[in-house]
Amino acid sequence: MPGTQDLYQELIGKYRECSTLGSVIGLLQWDMQTMMPPKGAEARSEQIALQSGIMHQRLIDARVGELIEELLTRGEKLQEAEQSNVREIARDYRQAVKVPVKLVEELSRQQSIGHEVWVKARETADFSLFAPELSKLLDLSTQVAECLGYPETPYDALIDRFEPDATASMFTRLFDDFKTANKPLLEQVLNSPKLPDTAFLEIEYPTDRQKKFARHVMEKMGFDPDAGRLDTSVHPFCAGEGNDVRITARYNTEAPQQAIFGIIHETGHGLYEQGLPKETFGTPLSEPLSYGIHESQSRLWENIIGRSRAFWQYWFPELQKIFPEQLRNVSPDQFVLAVNKVQPDLVRTEADEMTYDLHIMLRFEIERDLFSGDLKVPELPEVWNDKMRKYLGLSPPDNGKLGVLQDVHWAQGSFGYFPSYSLGNLAAAQFWAAIKRDLPDSEQKISHGDFSEILHWLRRKVHCHGRRYKRNELMKLATGRSLGAEDYISYLKEKYTGLYGL
Ligand code: ZN
């Protein structure tokens, strides 16, 4: 019988091949959204499909299964970090083998059809056109969930793909806590006589100068330009890993804040990727923990740091230098209030920090109730509009872009994705509270344009662990307790009572 280390190395070798294939796919996708000429689409989708197939085959190889089983029985002979690697590879392997290829293919076909019909339904604001396709996607996703297994509801299995070990009941608890505390605060802010003036943001800000400013911020945040790039795409994203992190941005000449905060957000994602340990590259120890934890990094930089008064104490004079005419008569305080303007919007992607999570919670509750059978597809527009009125005080005028058909997620069958956005906000605030305890002068450092200690804290407490710990273990190690809503509620209260003089 071969030694434990030999078996471990064999398993790692096989997993690394899958990771390498995965990073090739990532690069093909990045190119598709930034550089590829439109006519390349057909060949590209074939390239991606073939690569994905090869990757899947390698992962579900019988030898991988044997190695995992053997190593799990010899657990104590491995170091703790190696045990985590085997645990996480086993998780990926089991998820991949449990769902029959036929079902994966059927779902993938239905996702394409769903997307196509959704585009038409969205244009014509006709939900009844999309409803039958959505029902099929729900049915196939339920079948996937049945294959994967779950603690309480099929929805748990779908959430778990994005946020390991999270469940619908966990999110219900967290979100109910949040909603109860957020409601009176939001009412106070909306009734405040203080009205942010945003007119100075609605004039022309040339793109090249926006880019120049954002690059400077990226660099100061600690993004390594020799291990990453910034390009332009229709939808901003962060791709790649380790020493090759690709960030993209979208520029709007009459709303410079979109690109500035978009780039800070994506740089937050990029810093996480660049901070994952190099020595175990290609294994779970060097992969991000989950969608929610990834999002905690981007939201911490974008909202908590990037939209703070301390941040603009340093950066506003810089921005004024680049846009002297546009910002001549604007004070730093006016600017900070403008980029934190609270105003309920029908569209999630337009939402401000205080109302964003209500959009997520509405979607989460709808998904949860669809999978439990408490809600039927034809009832969706009505339930959507009711919740919109209840949570945001708004009445959507139709079922299209401003209503139930606004997001692409359901059209692609990505059920269970939404709650990880809010998990990111909760975790970000909890990390921030811990940073302020551990580094009491962090805000002062931010006001001098110095982020080095904060980045170092994130590197030590979050980035360097990859998938070594489960989410709540990581939260406890970094912040002293499991994930909760308390720190996020306190953060919002402190920030918005200050900004709006409540
Ligand atoms: Zn993000």
Short mmCIF file of C-alpha atoms and ligand atoms in Angstrom, two decimals:
data_model
loop_
_atom_site.label_atom_id
_atom_site.label_comp_id
_atom_site.label_asym_id
_atom_site.label_seq_id
_atom_site.Cartn_x
_atom_site.Cartn_y
_atom_site.Cartn_z
CA MET A 1 0.00 0.00 0.00
CA PRO A 2 1.50 3.37 -0.97
CA GLY A 3 2.32 5.88 1.76
CA THR A 4 -0.24 8.50 2.81
CA GLN A 5 1.87 11.38 1.43
CA ASP A 6 2.12 9.66 -1.98
CA LEU A 7 -1.65 9.26 -2.14
CA TYR A 8 -2.15 12.85 -1.01
CA GLN A 9 0.25 14.16 -3.66
CA GLU A 10 -1.47 12.08 -6.33
CA LEU A 11 -4.85 13.56 -5.37
CA ILE A 12 -3.44 17.10 -5.28
CA GLY A 13 -1.88 16.57 -8.72
CA LYS A 14 -5.24 15.55 -10.16
CA TYR A 15 -7.08 18.43 -8.51
CA ARG A 16 -4.46 20.92 -9.75
CA GLU A 17 -5.14 19.81 -13.33
CA CYS A 18 -8.83 20.59 -12.83
CA SER A 19 -7.94 24.00 -11.40
CA THR A 20 -5.68 24.76 -14.35
CA LEU A 21 -8.45 23.80 -16.79
CA GLY A 22 -10.79 26.01 -14.76
CA SER A 23 -8.46 28.99 -15.03
CA VAL A 24 -8.23 28.49 -18.81
CA ILE A 25 -12.03 28.66 -18.96
CA GLY A 26 -11.92 31.81 -16.83
CA LEU A 27 -9.52 33.44 -19.27
CA LEU A 28 -11.69 32.49 -22.27
CA GLN A 29 -14.67 34.05 -20.50
CA TRP A 30 -12.75 37.21 -19.61
CA ASP A 31 -11.66 37.59 -23.23
CA MET A 32 -15.23 37.03 -24.41
CA GLN A 33 -16.41 40.04 -22.38
CA THR A 34 -13.52 42.40 -23.03
CA MET A 35 -11.65 41.75 -26.28
CA MET A 36 -13.40 39.16 -28.46
CA PRO A 37 -14.94 40.41 -31.74
CA PRO A 38 -18.71 39.67 -31.92
CA LYS A 39 -18.33 37.00 -34.59
CA GLY A 40 -16.10 34.94 -32.31
CA ALA A 41 -19.06 34.00 -30.10
CA GLU A 42 -19.90 30.68 -31.73
CA ALA A 43 -16.40 29.23 -31.67
CA ARG A 44 -15.90 30.53 -28.16
CA SER A 45 -18.94 28.75 -26.76
CA GLU A 46 -17.60 25.50 -28.27
CA GLN A 47 -14.19 26.10 -26.71
CA ILE A 48 -15.74 26.70 -23.30
CA ALA A 49 -18.12 23.73 -23.53
CA LEU A 50 -15.27 21.36 -24.48
CA GLN A 51 -12.97 22.62 -21.73
CA SER A 52 -15.77 22.39 -19.14
CA GLY A 53 -16.53 18.82 -20.21
CA ILE A 54 -12.87 17.80 -19.89
CA MET A 55 -12.64 19.46 -16.48
CA HIS A 56 -15.76 17.70 -15.24
CA GLN A 57 -14.52 14.30 -16.50
CA ARG A 58 -11.18 14.74 -14.72
CA LEU A 59 -12.88 15.67 -11.47
CA ILE A 60 -15.28 12.70 -11.44
CA ASP A 61 -12.53 10.23 -12.42
CA ALA A 62 -12.93 7.01 -10.41
CA ARG A 63 -9.34 7.26 -9.18
CA VAL A 64 -10.11 10.63 -7.58
CA GLY A 65 -12.95 8.96 -5.64
CA GLU A 66 -10.67 6.11 -4.49
CA LEU A 67 -7.96 8.51 -3.34
CA ILE A 68 -10.49 10.58 -1.39
CA GLU A 69 -11.99 7.54 0.36
CA GLU A 70 -8.56 6.17 1.31
CA LEU A 71 -7.27 9.54 2.53
CA LEU A 72 -10.38 10.20 4.58
CA THR A 73 -9.72 6.97 6.51
CA ARG A 74 -6.10 7.99 7.07
CA GLY A 75 -7.00 11.53 8.14
CA GLU A 76 -4.86 11.65 11.28
CA LYS A 77 -1.69 10.94 9.27
CA LEU A 78 -2.13 14.22 7.39
CA GLN A 79 -1.39 17.69 8.65
CA GLU A 80 -4.38 19.83 9.55
CA ALA A 81 -4.13 21.98 6.39
CA GLU A 82 -3.87 18.83 4.26
CA GLN A 83 -6.96 17.40 5.94
CA SER A 84 -8.85 20.57 4.99
CA ASN A 85 -7.69 20.17 1.40
CA VAL A 86 -8.97 16.57 1.27
CA ARG A 87 -12.28 17.59 2.91
CA GLU A 88 -12.85 20.33 0.32
CA ILE A 89 -11.81 18.22 -2.67
CA ALA A 90 -14.20 15.54 -1.39
CA ARG A 91 -16.96 18.15 -1.29
CA ASP A 92 -16.34 19.21 -4.91
CA TYR A 93 -16.07 15.60 -6.05
CA ARG A 94 -19.31 14.52 -4.37
CA GLN A 95 -21.20 17.52 -5.74
CA ALA A 96 -19.95 16.69 -9.22
CA VAL A 97 -20.72 12.94 -9.16
CA LYS A 98 -24.11 13.14 -7.50
CA VAL A 99 -25.88 14.88 -10.38
CA PRO A 100 -26.29 12.67 -13.48
CA VAL A 101 -24.77 14.09 -16.68
CA LYS A 102 -28.17 13.80 -18.40
CA LEU A 103 -29.76 16.10 -15.84
CA VAL A 104 -26.88 18.59 -16.07
CA GLU A 105 -27.32 18.71 -19.86
CA GLU A 106 -31.10 19.07 -19.61
CA LEU A 107 -30.73 21.93 -17.14
CA SER A 108 -28.11 23.63 -19.28
CA ARG A 109 -30.45 23.46 -22.31
CA GLN A 110 -33.34 24.84 -20.28
CA GLN A 111 -31.10 27.67 -19.02
CA SER A 112 -30.43 28.76 -22.61
CA ILE A 113 -34.13 28.59 -23.49
CA GLY A 114 -35.07 30.34 -20.25
CA HIS A 115 -32.63 33.15 -20.95
CA GLU A 116 -33.87 33.65 -24.50
CA VAL A 117 -37.54 33.77 -23.48
CA TRP A 118 -36.74 36.01 -20.48
CA VAL A 119 -35.15 38.62 -22.79
CA LYS A 120 -38.38 38.79 -24.83
CA ALA A 121 -40.66 38.73 -21.78
CA ARG A 122 -38.62 41.50 -20.17
CA GLU A 123 -38.86 43.71 -23.27
CA THR A 124 -42.63 43.32 -23.48
CA ALA A 125 -43.20 43.22 -19.69
CA ASP A 126 -45.09 39.96 -20.17
CA PHE A 127 -44.46 37.62 -17.25
CA SER A 128 -46.88 34.98 -18.56
CA LEU A 129 -44.48 34.39 -21.47
CA PHE A 130 -41.63 33.52 -19.08
CA ALA A 131 -43.70 31.66 -16.45
CA PRO A 132 -43.73 28.19 -18.13
CA GLU A 133 -39.93 28.30 -18.68
CA LEU A 134 -39.39 29.39 -15.08
CA SER A 135 -41.53 26.47 -13.88
CA LYS A 136 -39.36 24.05 -15.87
CA LEU A 137 -36.18 25.57 -14.41
CA LEU A 138 -37.59 25.24 -10.90
CA ASP A 139 -38.52 21.64 -11.55
CA LEU A 140 -35.07 20.72 -12.91
CA SER A 141 -33.34 22.59 -10.06
CA THR A 142 -35.46 20.66 -7.56
CA GLN A 143 -34.27 17.44 -9.21
CA VAL A 144 -30.66 18.62 -8.85
CA ALA A 145 -31.32 19.40 -5.18
CA GLU A 146 -32.78 15.90 -4.67
CA CYS A 147 -29.56 14.40 -6.07
CA LEU A 148 -27.38 16.55 -3.84
CA GLY A 149 -29.40 16.06 -0.65
CA TYR A 150 -30.33 18.73 1.91
CA PRO A 151 -31.19 19.24 5.59
CA GLU A 152 -34.71 20.72 5.31
CA THR A 153 -35.75 22.00 1.89
CA PRO A 154 -34.46 21.50 -1.67
CA TYR A 155 -33.59 25.20 -1.61
CA ASP A 156 -30.88 24.44 1.00
CA ALA A 157 -28.99 22.31 -1.53
CA LEU A 158 -29.09 25.16 -4.07
CA ILE A 159 -27.89 27.78 -1.56
CA ASP A 160 -25.08 25.42 -0.56
CA ARG A 161 -23.55 25.62 -4.05
CA PHE A 162 -22.78 29.30 -3.47
CA GLU A 163 -22.53 29.39 0.31
CA PRO A 164 -21.41 26.04 1.73
CA ASP A 165 -23.36 24.91 4.81
CA ALA A 166 -25.74 27.87 4.72
CA THR A 167 -29.48 27.08 4.82
CA ALA A 168 -32.76 28.84 4.15
CA SER A 169 -33.61 28.84 7.86
CA MET A 170 -30.24 30.44 8.70
CA PHE A 171 -30.90 33.23 6.20
CA THR A 172 -34.49 33.67 7.39
CA ARG A 173 -33.18 34.28 10.91
CA LEU A 174 -30.45 36.72 9.86
CA PHE A 175 -32.69 38.62 7.47
CA ASP A 176 -35.59 38.91 9.93
CA ASP A 177 -33.18 40.43 12.47
CA PHE A 178 -31.97 42.86 9.85
CA LYS A 179 -35.41 43.89 8.59
CA THR A 180 -36.73 44.57 12.10
CA ALA A 181 -33.83 46.89 12.93
CA ASN A 182 -33.54 48.52 9.51
CA LYS A 183 -37.18 49.59 9.15
CA PRO A 184 -37.31 52.42 11.74
CA LEU A 185 -33.87 53.69 10.67
CA LEU A 186 -34.85 53.81 7.01
CA GLU A 187 -38.04 55.71 7.90
CA GLN A 188 -36.03 58.24 9.89
CA VAL A 189 -33.59 58.79 7.02
CA LEU A 190 -36.38 59.17 4.46
CA ASN A 191 -38.19 61.68 6.67
CA SER A 192 -35.05 63.69 7.33
CA PRO A 193 -35.16 67.30 6.08
CA LYS A 194 -31.55 66.94 4.88
CA LEU A 195 -31.61 66.37 1.13
CA PRO A 196 -28.38 65.37 -0.61
CA ASP A 197 -27.57 67.51 -3.66
CA THR A 198 -26.37 65.29 -6.51
CA ALA A 199 -26.59 67.79 -9.38
CA PHE A 200 -22.80 68.20 -9.54
CA LEU A 201 -22.46 64.48 -10.35
CA GLU A 202 -24.81 64.74 -13.33
CA ILE A 203 -22.45 66.79 -15.55
CA GLU A 204 -19.67 65.62 -17.83
CA TYR A 205 -16.69 63.78 -16.31
CA PRO A 206 -14.41 62.55 -19.14
CA THR A 207 -13.72 58.81 -19.03
CA ASP A 208 -9.92 59.00 -19.35
CA ARG A 209 -9.73 61.16 -16.24
CA GLN A 210 -12.10 58.87 -14.29
CA LYS A 211 -9.78 56.00 -15.20
CA LYS A 212 -6.70 57.90 -14.09
CA PHE A 213 -8.22 58.62 -10.69
CA ALA A 214 -9.49 55.06 -10.18
CA ARG A 215 -6.11 53.55 -11.09
CA HIS A 216 -4.47 55.70 -8.46
CA VAL A 217 -6.98 54.48 -5.84
CA MET A 218 -6.45 50.85 -6.89
CA GLU A 219 -2.74 51.14 -6.45
CA LYS A 220 -3.03 52.81 -3.04
CA MET A 221 -5.42 50.05 -1.93
CA GLY A 222 -2.58 47.61 -2.54
CA PHE A 223 -3.59 46.03 -5.85
CA ASP A 224 -0.43 44.68 -7.52
CA PRO A 225 -0.43 46.00 -11.12
CA ASP A 226 2.15 43.36 -12.13
CA ALA A 227 -0.32 40.66 -11.07
CA GLY A 228 -3.50 42.07 -12.61
CA ARG A 229 -5.19 44.33 -15.16
CA LEU A 230 -8.03 46.82 -15.45
CA ASP A 231 -10.13 46.73 -18.65
CA THR A 232 -13.57 47.80 -19.84
CA SER A 233 -16.70 45.62 -20.16
CA VAL A 234 -20.48 46.02 -20.29
CA HIS A 235 -20.94 44.43 -16.85
CA PRO A 236 -18.07 44.97 -14.40
CA PHE A 237 -16.51 41.85 -12.89
CA CYS A 238 -13.34 40.36 -11.42
CA ALA A 239 -11.85 37.19 -12.94
CA GLY A 240 -8.60 35.27 -12.71
CA GLU A 241 -6.62 34.43 -9.60
CA GLY A 242 -3.27 34.66 -7.86
CA ASN A 243 -0.77 36.48 -10.05
CA ASP A 244 -3.22 37.18 -12.88
CA VAL A 245 -6.32 39.00 -11.67
CA ARG A 246 -8.54 40.68 -14.29
CA ILE A 247 -10.77 43.53 -13.18
CA THR A 248 -13.21 45.34 -15.47
CA ALA A 249 -15.18 48.57 -15.24
CA ARG A 250 -17.94 50.41 -17.06
CA TYR A 251 -17.75 54.20 -17.43
CA ASN A 252 -20.65 56.64 -17.47
CA THR A 253 -19.52 60.19 -18.33
CA GLU A 254 -22.48 61.70 -16.48
CA ALA A 255 -22.21 59.60 -13.32
CA PRO A 256 -18.53 59.25 -12.38
CA GLN A 257 -19.39 57.61 -9.05
CA GLN A 258 -20.49 54.45 -10.90
CA ALA A 259 -17.01 53.65 -12.22
CA ILE A 260 -15.17 54.93 -9.14
CA PHE A 261 -17.11 52.76 -6.68
CA GLY A 262 -17.39 49.93 -9.21
CA ILE A 263 -13.60 49.80 -9.48
CA ILE A 264 -13.11 50.01 -5.70
CA HIS A 265 -15.61 47.11 -5.41
CA GLU A 266 -13.87 44.93 -8.00
CA THR A 267 -10.47 45.80 -6.53
CA GLY A 268 -11.77 44.45 -3.20
CA HIS A 269 -12.48 41.16 -4.99
CA GLY A 270 -9.08 41.36 -6.69
CA LEU A 271 -7.17 41.90 -3.43
CA TYR A 272 -8.76 38.72 -2.04
CA GLU A 273 -7.62 36.76 -5.10
CA GLN A 274 -4.11 38.24 -5.00
CA GLY A 275 -3.92 37.52 -1.26
CA LEU A 276 -4.70 33.79 -1.46
CA PRO A 277 -1.59 31.76 -0.53
CA LYS A 278 0.78 31.15 -3.44
CA GLU A 279 2.44 28.01 -2.06
CA THR A 280 -0.72 25.87 -2.24
CA PHE A 281 -1.92 27.39 -5.53
CA GLY A 282 -4.32 25.20 -7.51
CA THR A 283 -5.75 23.53 -4.38
CA PRO A 284 -8.75 24.51 -2.18
CA LEU A 285 -6.37 26.08 0.36
CA SER A 286 -5.76 28.79 -2.25
CA GLU A 287 -9.35 29.22 -3.37
CA PRO A 288 -11.88 31.77 -2.09
CA LEU A 289 -14.11 30.42 0.68
CA SER A 290 -17.51 31.26 -0.81
CA TYR A 291 -19.47 33.77 -2.88
CA GLY A 292 -20.59 35.56 0.27
CA ILE A 293 -17.10 35.91 1.73
CA HIS A 294 -15.82 37.12 -1.66
CA GLU A 295 -18.57 39.72 -1.65
CA SER A 296 -17.67 40.75 1.91
CA GLN A 297 -14.28 41.85 0.62
CA SER A 298 -15.64 43.97 -2.22
CA ARG A 299 -18.36 45.55 -0.08
CA LEU A 300 -15.98 46.33 2.77
CA TRP A 301 -13.78 48.33 0.41
CA GLU A 302 -16.56 49.86 -1.65
CA ASN A 303 -19.14 50.85 0.97
CA ILE A 304 -17.58 50.81 4.40
CA ILE A 305 -14.19 52.26 3.47
CA GLY A 306 -14.80 53.84 0.06
CA ARG A 307 -17.97 55.75 0.93
CA SER A 308 -16.69 56.98 4.31
CA ARG A 309 -15.89 60.54 5.30
CA ALA A 310 -12.36 59.48 6.30
CA PHE A 311 -11.68 58.07 2.82
CA TRP A 312 -12.68 61.28 1.04
CA GLN A 313 -10.75 63.45 3.45
CA TYR A 314 -7.71 62.17 1.59
CA TRP A 315 -9.17 61.51 -1.86
CA PHE A 316 -11.51 64.44 -2.44
CA PRO A 317 -8.69 66.99 -2.97
CA GLU A 318 -7.17 64.50 -5.45
CA LEU A 319 -10.46 64.17 -7.29
CA GLN A 320 -10.87 67.95 -7.32
CA LYS A 321 -7.44 68.31 -8.92
CA ILE A 322 -8.47 65.95 -11.73
CA PHE A 323 -11.93 67.56 -12.16
CA PRO A 324 -11.36 71.20 -11.15
CA GLU A 325 -14.32 72.75 -13.03
CA GLN A 326 -16.83 70.04 -12.13
CA LEU A 327 -16.07 70.13 -8.39
CA ARG A 328 -15.08 73.76 -7.90
CA ASN A 329 -17.92 74.65 -5.54
CA VAL A 330 -18.34 71.29 -3.85
CA SER A 331 -17.18 70.50 -0.30
CA PRO A 332 -15.96 67.06 0.84
CA ASP A 333 -19.03 66.74 3.09
CA GLN A 334 -21.40 67.53 0.20
CA PHE A 335 -19.64 64.92 -1.88
CA VAL A 336 -19.83 62.23 0.82
CA LEU A 337 -23.52 62.90 1.39
CA ALA A 338 -24.19 62.75 -2.36
CA VAL A 339 -22.52 59.36 -2.81
CA ASN A 340 -24.49 58.00 0.17
CA LYS A 341 -27.88 59.30 -0.92
CA VAL A 342 -30.71 57.07 0.31
CA GLN A 343 -33.59 56.78 -2.12
CA PRO A 344 -35.67 53.62 -2.61
CA ASP A 345 -35.48 52.46 -6.22
CA LEU A 346 -37.42 49.79 -8.09
CA VAL A 347 -34.22 48.32 -9.52
CA ARG A 348 -31.80 46.32 -7.36
CA THR A 349 -28.66 47.37 -9.22
CA GLU A 350 -29.56 51.05 -8.68
CA ALA A 351 -30.18 50.62 -4.94
CA ASP A 352 -28.27 52.49 -2.24
CA GLU A 353 -26.56 50.86 0.72
CA MET A 354 -29.55 51.20 3.08
CA THR A 355 -32.14 49.65 0.79
CA TYR A 356 -30.01 47.18 -1.18
CA ASP A 357 -30.52 44.29 1.23
CA LEU A 358 -34.29 44.71 1.15
CA HIS A 359 -34.13 43.91 -2.58
CA ILE A 360 -32.16 40.76 -1.76
CA MET A 361 -34.48 39.70 1.06
CA LEU A 362 -37.51 40.05 -1.18
CA ARG A 363 -35.89 37.75 -3.75
CA PHE A 364 -34.72 35.31 -1.09
CA GLU A 365 -38.22 34.99 0.39
CA ILE A 366 -39.71 34.39 -3.06
CA GLU A 367 -37.15 31.67 -3.87
CA ARG A 368 -37.62 30.05 -0.46
CA ASP A 369 -41.41 29.98 -0.83
CA LEU A 370 -41.26 28.70 -4.42
CA PHE A 371 -39.16 25.71 -3.37
CA SER A 372 -41.26 24.98 -0.27
CA GLY A 373 -44.40 25.02 -2.41
CA ASP A 374 -45.94 27.95 -0.51
CA LEU A 375 -45.79 30.09 -3.63
CA LYS A 376 -46.76 29.20 -7.21
CA VAL A 377 -45.08 30.69 -10.29
CA PRO A 378 -48.20 32.53 -11.62
CA GLU A 379 -48.51 34.35 -8.27
CA LEU A 380 -45.00 35.78 -8.55
CA PRO A 381 -45.72 39.26 -10.01
CA GLU A 382 -48.36 39.96 -7.40
CA VAL A 383 -46.18 38.79 -4.50
CA TRP A 384 -43.24 40.77 -5.90
CA ASN A 385 -45.28 43.97 -6.06
CA ASP A 386 -46.74 43.42 -2.56
CA LYS A 387 -43.27 42.99 -1.05
CA MET A 388 -41.97 46.03 -2.96
CA ARG A 389 -44.72 48.13 -1.39
CA LYS A 390 -44.15 46.66 2.05
CA TYR A 391 -40.33 46.90 2.15
CA LEU A 392 -39.59 49.90 -0.06
CA GLY A 393 -42.90 51.75 -0.30
CA LEU A 394 -42.83 51.55 -4.09
CA SER A 395 -45.32 50.23 -6.66
CA PRO A 396 -43.73 48.78 -9.80
CA PRO A 397 -45.53 50.01 -12.92
CA ASP A 398 -45.10 46.74 -14.85
CA ASN A 399 -43.63 43.21 -14.84
CA GLY A 400 -40.62 44.08 -16.99
CA LYS A 401 -37.29 45.80 -16.36
CA LEU A 402 -38.66 47.66 -13.34
CA GLY A 403 -40.36 44.66 -11.78
CA VAL A 404 -40.23 40.91 -11.39
CA LEU A 405 -38.32 40.35 -14.66
CA GLN A 406 -35.41 42.73 -13.91
CA ASP A 407 -32.69 40.21 -12.91
CA VAL A 408 -30.99 37.62 -15.06
CA HIS A 409 -30.50 35.14 -12.17
CA TRP A 410 -33.83 33.28 -12.39
CA ALA A 411 -33.64 33.17 -16.18
CA GLN A 412 -30.35 31.30 -15.79
CA GLY A 413 -31.66 29.04 -13.05
CA SER A 414 -29.23 30.54 -10.49
CA PHE A 415 -31.53 29.94 -7.51
CA GLY A 416 -29.78 30.41 -4.16
CA TYR A 417 -27.31 32.99 -5.44
CA PHE A 418 -29.03 36.17 -4.16
CA PRO A 419 -28.64 35.65 -0.39
CA SER A 420 -24.84 35.57 -0.71
CA TYR A 421 -24.89 39.29 -1.64
CA SER A 422 -26.41 40.18 1.73
CA LEU A 423 -24.21 37.69 3.54
CA GLY A 424 -21.34 39.73 2.08
CA ASN A 425 -22.69 42.92 3.66
CA LEU A 426 -23.20 41.30 7.06
CA ALA A 427 -19.74 39.72 7.06
CA ALA A 428 -18.09 42.94 5.83
CA ALA A 429 -19.51 44.91 8.77
CA GLN A 430 -18.47 42.19 11.20
CA PHE A 431 -14.91 42.23 9.82
CA TRP A 432 -14.92 46.02 10.03
CA ALA A 433 -15.98 45.99 13.72
CA ALA A 434 -13.11 43.58 14.42
CA ILE A 435 -10.64 45.71 12.45
CA LYS A 436 -11.59 48.76 14.50
CA ARG A 437 -11.08 46.79 17.74
CA ASP A 438 -7.73 45.40 16.60
CA LEU A 439 -6.51 48.60 14.90
CA PRO A 440 -8.08 51.54 16.76
CA ASP A 441 -6.48 54.17 14.50
CA SER A 442 -7.63 52.60 11.22
CA GLU A 443 -9.99 55.46 10.34
CA GLN A 444 -7.23 57.98 10.89
CA LYS A 445 -4.97 55.95 8.61
CA ILE A 446 -7.68 55.92 5.94
CA SER A 447 -7.94 59.71 6.15
CA HIS A 448 -4.21 59.83 5.28
CA GLY A 449 -4.65 57.49 2.32
CA ASP A 450 -2.90 54.66 4.13
CA PHE A 451 -4.63 51.27 3.77
CA SER A 452 -1.62 49.07 4.48
CA GLU A 453 -2.62 47.94 8.00
CA ILE A 454 -6.19 47.17 6.98
CA LEU A 455 -5.02 45.13 4.00
CA HIS A 456 -2.53 43.33 6.20
CA TRP A 457 -5.33 42.46 8.66
CA LEU A 458 -7.49 41.07 5.83
CA ARG A 459 -4.55 39.12 4.45
CA ARG A 460 -3.84 37.53 7.86
CA LYS A 461 -7.41 36.92 9.00
CA VAL A 462 -9.23 36.08 5.77
CA HIS A 463 -7.21 35.85 2.54
CA CYS A 464 -4.41 33.54 3.66
CA HIS A 465 -6.86 30.81 4.77
CA GLY A 466 -8.54 30.09 1.43
CA ARG A 467 -11.03 27.26 2.03
CA ARG A 468 -9.15 25.93 5.06
CA TYR A 469 -11.93 26.78 7.54
CA LYS A 470 -15.69 26.67 7.21
CA ARG A 471 -17.41 30.04 7.15
CA ASN A 472 -18.38 30.22 10.82
CA GLU A 473 -14.97 28.93 11.93
CA LEU A 474 -13.35 31.71 9.91
CA MET A 475 -15.75 34.33 11.31
CA LYS A 476 -14.98 33.17 14.86
CA LEU A 477 -11.23 33.21 14.29
CA ALA A 478 -11.27 36.63 12.66
CA THR A 479 -13.98 38.40 14.67
CA GLY A 480 -14.57 36.32 17.81
CA ARG A 481 -18.04 35.04 16.89
CA SER A 482 -20.28 33.43 14.26
CA LEU A 483 -21.91 35.48 11.56
CA GLY A 484 -24.69 37.74 12.80
CA ALA A 485 -26.56 40.88 11.77
CA GLU A 486 -25.66 43.03 14.83
CA ASP A 487 -22.51 44.69 13.51
CA TYR A 488 -24.12 45.54 10.19
CA ILE A 489 -27.13 47.11 11.94
CA SER A 490 -24.86 49.17 14.24
CA TYR A 491 -22.70 50.24 11.32
CA LEU A 492 -25.68 51.49 9.29
CA LYS A 493 -27.17 53.25 12.32
CA GLU A 494 -23.95 55.06 13.18
CA LYS A 495 -23.17 56.04 9.61
CA TYR A 496 -26.60 57.28 8.52
CA THR A 497 -27.56 59.05 11.76
CA GLY A 498 -24.26 60.94 11.33
CA LEU A 499 -24.70 61.70 7.64
CA TYR A 500 -28.34 62.76 7.91
CA GLY A 501 -27.91 64.53 11.27
CA LEU A 502 -30.60 62.39 12.99
ZN ZN B 1 -19.03 41.78 -6.15
#
